[in-house]
């Protein structure tokens, strides 16, 4: 946020992100200035790198054991019909939940050194 209120223009933030190697700035700017991001990217938290990595592992393990991948491929092969829509929506919701900690790692930890203890 700029002194006196408001946010810097997108092109300024873009240069800051590139200069400081800080994708978290881009995420925060988009979250604060554009309502459309919430339709595509879930809300992210700046968790520790260890917590995010453990969440990825646990969610991926659960997703794989649920055999949802196989079911998603079966649904996708023939196209999503009305009777499969609810199941398809649940699988994609689970994938969105899996994407969250992956994005947190990418946005908050991609260009950093080791986390301070």
Tab-separated table of N, CA and C in Angstrom:
chain	number	residue	atom	x	y	z
A	1	UNK	N	0.844	-1.173	0.000
A	1	UNK	CA	0.000	0.000	0.000
A	1	UNK	C	0.896	1.244	0.000
A	2	UNK	N	0.491	2.238	-0.756
A	2	UNK	CA	1.262	3.475	-0.843
A	2	UNK	C	0.987	4.338	0.378
A	3	UNK	N	1.988	5.154	0.771
A	3	UNK	CA	1.708	6.118	1.836
A	3	UNK	C	0.545	7.010	1.405
A	4	UNK	N	-0.379	7.252	2.282
A	4	UNK	CA	-1.543	8.063	1.939
A	4	UNK	C	-2.692	7.240	1.393
A	5	UNK	N	-2.543	5.928	1.327
A	5	UNK	CA	-3.618	5.054	0.874
A	5	UNK	C	-3.491	4.656	-0.573
A	6	UNK	N	-4.238	3.679	-0.962
A	6	UNK	CA	-4.211	3.192	-2.333
A	6	UNK	C	-3.073	2.218	-2.576
A	7	UNK	N	-3.027	1.727	-3.787
A	7	UNK	CA	-2.021	0.743	-4.165
A	7	UNK	C	-1.244	1.268	-5.361
A	8	UNK	N	0.027	0.885	-5.467
A	8	UNK	CA	0.780	1.316	-6.652
A	8	UNK	C	0.196	0.663	-7.901
A	9	UNK	N	0.388	1.271	-9.066
A	9	UNK	CA	-0.118	0.683	-10.307
A	9	UNK	C	0.531	-0.673	-10.572
A	10	UNK	N	-0.159	-1.484	-11.360
A	10	UNK	CA	0.310	-2.828	-11.664
A	10	UNK	C	1.696	-2.869	-12.278
A	11	UNK	N	2.027	-1.919	-13.155
A	11	UNK	CA	3.339	-1.946	-13.791
A	11	UNK	C	4.455	-1.684	-12.784
A	12	UNK	N	4.184	-0.873	-11.759
A	12	UNK	CA	5.173	-0.625	-10.700
A	12	UNK	C	5.384	-1.897	-9.884
A	13	UNK	N	4.285	-2.544	-9.526
A	13	UNK	CA	4.375	-3.787	-8.760
A	13	UNK	C	5.102	-4.849	-9.583
A	14	UNK	N	4.819	-4.910	-10.863
A	14	UNK	CA	5.486	-5.885	-11.731
A	14	UNK	C	7.004	-5.683	-11.706
A	15	UNK	N	7.446	-4.444	-11.790
A	15	UNK	CA	8.894	-4.175	-11.734
A	15	UNK	C	9.472	-4.544	-10.367
A	16	UNK	N	8.718	-4.278	-9.302
A	16	UNK	CA	9.175	-4.626	-7.955
A	16	UNK	C	9.309	-6.142	-7.814
A	17	UNK	N	8.332	-6.874	-8.329
A	17	UNK	CA	8.364	-8.340	-8.261
A	17	UNK	C	9.602	-8.863	-8.984
A	18	UNK	N	9.870	-8.331	-10.176
A	18	UNK	CA	11.035	-8.763	-10.950
A	18	UNK	C	12.334	-8.369	-10.251
A	19	UNK	N	12.395	-7.151	-9.750
A	19	UNK	CA	13.615	-6.636	-9.121
A	19	UNK	C	13.950	-7.384	-7.833
A	20	UNK	N	12.939	-7.611	-7.005
A	20	UNK	CA	13.161	-8.223	-5.693
A	20	UNK	C	12.928	-9.735	-5.689
A	21	UNK	N	12.578	-10.308	-6.836
A	21	UNK	CA	12.280	-11.745	-6.916
A	21	UNK	C	11.265	-12.118	-5.830
A	22	UNK	N	10.143	-11.408	-5.826
A	22	UNK	CA	9.149	-11.554	-4.765
A	22	UNK	C	7.754	-11.783	-5.344
A	23	UNK	N	7.462	-13.032	-5.762
A	23	UNK	CA	6.129	-13.304	-6.302
A	23	UNK	C	5.011	-13.046	-5.286
A	24	UNK	N	5.335	-13.057	-3.998
A	24	UNK	CA	4.315	-12.774	-2.980
A	24	UNK	C	3.765	-11.360	-3.141
A	25	UNK	N	4.596	-10.421	-3.602
A	25	UNK	CA	4.107	-9.067	-3.859
A	25	UNK	C	3.043	-9.074	-4.952
A	26	UNK	N	3.281	-9.834	-6.001
A	26	UNK	CA	2.309	-9.930	-7.094
A	26	UNK	C	1.003	-10.529	-6.587
A	27	UNK	N	1.109	-11.595	-5.810
A	27	UNK	CA	-0.091	-12.238	-5.269
A	27	UNK	C	-0.871	-11.257	-4.397
A	28	UNK	N	-0.183	-10.569	-3.495
A	28	UNK	CA	-0.871	-9.633	-2.596
A	28	UNK	C	-1.517	-8.489	-3.377
A	29	UNK	N	-0.817	-7.988	-4.379
A	29	UNK	CA	-1.368	-6.893	-5.189
A	29	UNK	C	-2.635	-7.359	-5.914
A	30	UNK	N	-2.577	-8.516	-6.524
A	30	UNK	CA	-3.752	-9.034	-7.226
A	30	UNK	C	-4.909	-9.289	-6.265
A	31	UNK	N	-4.612	-9.809	-5.109
A	31	UNK	CA	-5.648	-10.119	-4.118
A	31	UNK	C	-6.317	-8.827	-3.636
A	32	UNK	N	-5.533	-7.771	-3.469
A	32	UNK	CA	-6.071	-6.516	-2.939
A	32	UNK	C	-6.754	-5.648	-4.000
A	33	UNK	N	-6.336	-5.773	-5.251
A	33	UNK	CA	-6.844	-4.847	-6.267
A	33	UNK	C	-7.770	-5.485	-7.295
A	34	UNK	N	-7.793	-6.804	-7.381
A	34	UNK	CA	-8.624	-7.441	-8.393
A	34	UNK	C	-9.488	-8.531	-7.800
A	35	UNK	N	-10.765	-8.400	-7.970
A	35	UNK	CA	-11.686	-9.390	-7.428
A	35	UNK	C	-11.703	-10.700	-8.182
A	36	UNK	N	-11.242	-10.698	-9.419
A	36	UNK	CA	-11.331	-11.911	-10.236
A	36	UNK	C	-10.374	-13.012	-9.808
A	37	UNK	N	-9.280	-12.678	-9.149
A	37	UNK	CA	-8.299	-13.696	-8.773
A	37	UNK	C	-8.924	-14.779	-7.896
A	38	UNK	N	-9.903	-14.413	-7.078
A	38	UNK	CA	-10.508	-15.391	-6.172
A	38	UNK	C	-11.273	-16.484	-6.915
A	39	UNK	N	-11.617	-16.246	-8.176
A	39	UNK	CA	-12.295	-17.271	-8.968
A	39	UNK	C	-11.330	-18.328	-9.475
A	40	UNK	N	-10.052	-18.007	-9.476
A	40	UNK	CA	-9.061	-18.896	-10.069
A	40	UNK	C	-8.061	-19.433	-9.045
A	41	UNK	N	-7.618	-18.570	-8.148
A	41	UNK	CA	-6.572	-18.926	-7.191
A	41	UNK	C	-7.160	-18.921	-5.787
A	42	UNK	N	-7.016	-20.025	-5.058
A	42	UNK	CA	-7.532	-20.028	-3.689
A	42	UNK	C	-6.745	-19.058	-2.814
A	43	UNK	N	-7.332	-18.649	-1.706
A	43	UNK	CA	-6.625	-17.758	-0.791
A	43	UNK	C	-5.443	-18.511	-0.188
A	44	UNK	N	-4.288	-17.876	-0.201
A	44	UNK	CA	-3.049	-18.496	0.257
A	44	UNK	C	-2.620	-17.896	1.584
A	45	UNK	N	-1.891	-18.701	2.364
A	45	UNK	CA	-1.318	-18.240	3.624
A	45	UNK	C	0.193	-18.425	3.558
A	46	UNK	N	0.915	-17.507	4.170
A	46	UNK	CA	2.374	-17.609	4.221
A	46	UNK	C	2.757	-18.535	5.372
A	47	UNK	N	2.627	-19.820	5.136
A	47	UNK	CA	2.989	-20.825	6.141
A	47	UNK	C	4.492	-21.068	6.065
A	48	UNK	N	5.017	-21.794	7.030
A	48	UNK	CA	6.427	-22.166	6.950
A	48	UNK	C	6.589	-23.133	5.774
A	49	UNK	N	7.789	-23.171	5.242
A	49	UNK	CA	8.049	-24.063	4.120
A	49	UNK	C	7.806	-25.520	4.527
A	50	UNK	N	8.147	-25.869	5.749
A	50	UNK	CA	7.923	-27.234	6.226
A	50	UNK	C	6.436	-27.551	6.308
A	51	UNK	N	5.641	-26.641	6.858
A	51	UNK	CA	4.204	-26.878	6.965
A	51	UNK	C	3.566	-27.031	5.590
A	52	UNK	N	3.939	-26.182	4.655
A	52	UNK	CA	3.386	-26.291	3.302
A	52	UNK	C	3.795	-27.600	2.647
A	53	UNK	N	5.050	-27.995	2.807
A	53	UNK	CA	5.527	-29.244	2.206
A	53	UNK	C	4.810	-30.450	2.803
A	54	UNK	N	4.597	-30.444	4.107
A	54	UNK	CA	3.880	-31.551	4.756
A	54	UNK	C	2.438	-31.598	4.268
A	55	UNK	N	1.813	-30.434	4.117
A	55	UNK	CA	0.432	-30.394	3.616
A	55	UNK	C	0.353	-30.953	2.196
A	56	UNK	N	1.323	-30.606	1.354
A	56	UNK	CA	1.354	-31.163	-0.011
A	56	UNK	C	1.420	-32.677	0.065
A	57	UNK	N	2.340	-33.185	0.860
A	57	UNK	CA	2.525	-34.626	0.967
A	57	UNK	C	1.253	-35.322	1.453
A	58	UNK	N	0.672	-34.825	2.528
A	58	UNK	CA	-0.518	-35.474	3.088
A	58	UNK	C	-1.704	-35.426	2.131
A	59	UNK	N	-1.953	-34.263	1.532
A	59	UNK	CA	-3.083	-34.151	0.599
A	59	UNK	C	-2.860	-35.000	-0.642
A	60	UNK	N	-1.647	-35.025	-1.154
A	60	UNK	CA	-1.340	-35.834	-2.332
A	60	UNK	C	-1.490	-37.321	-2.019
A	61	UNK	N	-1.025	-37.729	-0.859
A	61	UNK	CA	-1.158	-39.134	-0.451
A	61	UNK	C	-2.623	-39.522	-0.338
A	62	UNK	N	-3.426	-38.677	0.330
A	62	UNK	CA	-4.864	-38.962	0.458
A	62	UNK	C	-5.552	-39.004	-0.902
A	63	UNK	N	-5.212	-38.054	-1.758
A	63	UNK	CA	-5.836	-37.986	-3.074
A	63	UNK	C	-5.499	-39.231	-3.888
A	64	UNK	N	-4.257	-39.647	-3.842
A	64	UNK	CA	-3.829	-40.826	-4.595
A	64	UNK	C	-4.515	-42.089	-4.068
A	65	UNK	N	-4.590	-42.235	-2.758
A	65	UNK	CA	-5.236	-43.412	-2.162
A	65	UNK	C	-6.732	-43.458	-2.426
A	66	UNK	N	-7.345	-42.305	-2.632
A	66	UNK	CA	-8.794	-42.262	-2.864
A	66	UNK	C	-9.162	-42.749	-4.261
A	67	UNK	N	-8.185	-42.930	-5.104
A	67	UNK	CA	-8.367	-43.362	-6.485
A	67	UNK	C	-9.194	-42.359	-7.295
A	68	UNK	N	-9.179	-41.106	-6.840
A	68	UNK	CA	-9.905	-40.056	-7.543
A	68	UNK	C	-9.292	-39.784	-8.908
A	69	UNK	N	-7.990	-40.003	-9.039
A	69	UNK	CA	-7.333	-39.782	-10.332
A	69	UNK	C	-7.930	-40.722	-11.374
A	70	UNK	N	-8.084	-41.991	-11.012
A	70	UNK	CA	-8.664	-42.968	-11.934
A	70	UNK	C	-10.097	-42.575	-12.304
A	71	UNK	N	-10.842	-42.146	-11.301
A	71	UNK	CA	-12.234	-41.773	-11.552
A	71	UNK	C	-12.313	-40.520	-12.423
A	72	UNK	N	-11.424	-39.569	-12.189
A	72	UNK	CA	-11.392	-38.361	-13.003
A	72	UNK	C	-11.107	-38.707	-14.456
A	73	UNK	N	-10.185	-39.613	-14.683
A	73	UNK	CA	-9.874	-40.030	-16.055
A	73	UNK	C	-11.063	-40.731	-16.708
A	74	UNK	N	-11.772	-41.566	-15.938
A	74	UNK	CA	-12.961	-42.230	-16.473
A	74	UNK	C	-14.033	-41.216	-16.874
A	75	UNK	N	-14.241	-40.234	-16.019
A	75	UNK	CA	-15.245	-39.205	-16.318
A	75	UNK	C	-14.811	-38.390	-17.530
A	76	UNK	N	-13.544	-38.008	-17.559
A	76	UNK	CA	-13.036	-37.168	-18.641
A	76	UNK	C	-13.065	-37.883	-19.983
A	77	UNK	N	-12.873	-39.186	-19.973
A	77	UNK	CA	-12.843	-39.964	-21.215
A	77	UNK	C	-14.151	-39.829	-21.993
A	78	UNK	N	-15.250	-39.880	-21.280
A	78	UNK	CA	-16.540	-39.809	-21.970
A	78	UNK	C	-17.200	-38.444	-21.881
A	79	UNK	N	-16.556	-37.514	-21.224
A	79	UNK	CA	-17.169	-36.200	-21.017
A	79	UNK	C	-18.012	-36.223	-19.754
A	80	UNK	N	-18.163	-35.086	-19.144
A	80	UNK	CA	-18.902	-34.981	-17.887
A	80	UNK	C	-20.390	-34.859	-18.189
A	81	UNK	N	-21.145	-35.879	-17.784
A	81	UNK	CA	-22.591	-35.780	-17.977
A	81	UNK	C	-23.247	-35.363	-16.659
A	82	UNK	N	-24.549	-35.152	-16.682
A	82	UNK	CA	-25.258	-34.622	-15.514
A	82	UNK	C	-25.138	-35.518	-14.292
A	83	UNK	N	-25.173	-36.822	-14.479
A	83	UNK	CA	-25.119	-37.705	-13.310
A	83	UNK	C	-23.726	-37.767	-12.706
A	84	UNK	N	-22.700	-37.370	-13.462
A	84	UNK	CA	-21.323	-37.378	-12.958
A	84	UNK	C	-20.861	-35.989	-12.494
A	85	UNK	N	-21.673	-34.972	-12.719
A	85	UNK	CA	-21.256	-33.597	-12.438
A	85	UNK	C	-20.883	-33.384	-10.976
A	86	UNK	N	-21.688	-33.884	-10.044
A	86	UNK	CA	-21.401	-33.695	-8.614
A	86	UNK	C	-20.079	-34.361	-8.227
A	87	UNK	N	-19.853	-35.575	-8.728
A	87	UNK	CA	-18.606	-36.284	-8.438
A	87	UNK	C	-17.406	-35.545	-9.045
A	88	UNK	N	-17.578	-35.069	-10.274
A	88	UNK	CA	-16.527	-34.292	-10.935
A	88	UNK	C	-16.217	-33.023	-10.138
A	89	UNK	N	-17.252	-32.331	-9.679
A	89	UNK	CA	-17.061	-31.114	-8.882
A	89	UNK	C	-16.310	-31.399	-7.588
A	90	UNK	N	-16.603	-32.545	-6.947
A	90	UNK	CA	-15.916	-32.906	-5.705
A	90	UNK	C	-14.436	-33.196	-5.976
A	91	UNK	N	-14.148	-33.902	-7.052
A	91	UNK	CA	-12.758	-34.216	-7.397
A	91	UNK	C	-11.987	-32.926	-7.693
A	92	UNK	N	-12.585	-32.025	-8.446
A	92	UNK	CA	-11.885	-30.770	-8.755
A	92	UNK	C	-11.735	-29.901	-7.504
A	93	UNK	N	-12.682	-29.971	-6.572
A	93	UNK	CA	-12.532	-29.254	-5.297
A	93	UNK	C	-11.357	-29.825	-4.509
A	94	UNK	N	-11.211	-31.153	-4.519
A	94	UNK	CA	-10.073	-31.787	-3.849
A	94	UNK	C	-8.756	-31.368	-4.499
A	95	UNK	N	-8.751	-31.262	-5.823
A	95	UNK	CA	-7.545	-30.820	-6.530
A	95	UNK	C	-7.218	-29.365	-6.185
A	96	UNK	N	-8.249	-28.539	-6.063
A	96	UNK	CA	-8.032	-27.138	-5.673
A	96	UNK	C	-7.397	-27.079	-4.287
A	97	UNK	N	-7.872	-27.932	-3.389
A	97	UNK	CA	-7.308	-27.963	-2.036
A	97	UNK	C	-5.854	-28.444	-2.069
A	98	UNK	N	-5.539	-29.359	-2.959
A	98	UNK	CA	-4.159	-29.818	-3.133
A	98	UNK	C	-3.299	-28.717	-3.745
A	99	UNK	N	-3.879	-27.923	-4.627
A	99	UNK	CA	-3.125	-26.849	-5.281
A	99	UNK	C	-2.722	-25.756	-4.299
A	100	UNK	N	-3.522	-25.539	-3.264
A	100	UNK	CA	-3.262	-24.446	-2.319
A	100	UNK	C	-1.860	-24.509	-1.708
A	101	UNK	N	-1.456	-25.608	-1.044
A	101	UNK	CA	-0.106	-25.606	-0.465
A	101	UNK	C	0.998	-25.607	-1.531
A	102	UNK	N	0.708	-26.140	-2.714
A	102	UNK	CA	1.688	-26.086	-3.806
A	102	UNK	C	1.926	-24.637	-4.212
A	103	UNK	N	0.845	-23.871	-4.345
A	103	UNK	CA	0.963	-22.463	-4.680
A	103	UNK	C	1.632	-21.674	-3.556
A	104	UNK	N	1.337	-22.038	-2.303
A	104	UNK	CA	1.974	-21.357	-1.179
A	104	UNK	C	3.487	-21.536	-1.242
A	105	UNK	N	3.933	-22.737	-1.557
A	105	UNK	CA	5.373	-22.967	-1.711
A	105	UNK	C	5.938	-22.116	-2.839
A	106	UNK	N	5.235	-22.073	-3.942
A	106	UNK	CA	5.720	-21.332	-5.102
A	106	UNK	C	5.714	-19.824	-4.858
A	107	UNK	N	4.645	-19.309	-4.301
A	107	UNK	CA	4.504	-17.866	-4.122
A	107	UNK	C	5.395	-17.346	-2.985
A	108	UNK	N	5.426	-18.047	-1.867
A	108	UNK	CA	6.114	-17.512	-0.697
A	108	UNK	C	7.545	-18.018	-0.517
A	109	UNK	N	7.908	-19.119	-1.190
A	109	UNK	CA	9.235	-19.693	-0.942
A	109	UNK	C	10.086	-19.866	-2.178
A	110	UNK	N	9.570	-19.599	-3.358
A	110	UNK	CA	10.289	-19.881	-4.604
A	110	UNK	C	11.680	-19.255	-4.643
A	111	UNK	N	11.783	-17.984	-4.320
A	111	UNK	CA	13.041	-17.261	-4.504
A	111	UNK	C	13.724	-16.898	-3.196
A	112	UNK	N	13.482	-17.674	-2.162
A	112	UNK	CA	14.097	-17.344	-0.874
A	112	UNK	C	15.210	-18.325	-0.561
A	113	UNK	N	16.027	-17.915	0.381
A	113	UNK	CA	17.051	-18.822	0.904
A	113	UNK	C	16.408	-19.742	1.923
A	114	UNK	N	17.215	-20.367	2.743
A	114	UNK	CA	16.665	-21.232	3.784
A	114	UNK	C	15.868	-20.418	4.789
A	115	UNK	N	14.829	-21.037	5.283
A	115	UNK	CA	13.970	-20.372	6.264
A	115	UNK	C	14.738	-20.190	7.564
A	116	UNK	N	14.560	-19.037	8.176
A	116	UNK	CA	15.157	-18.786	9.481
A	116	UNK	C	14.422	-19.609	10.530
A	117	UNK	N	15.144	-20.185	11.448
A	117	UNK	CA	14.515	-20.961	12.525
A	117	UNK	C	14.291	-20.122	13.741
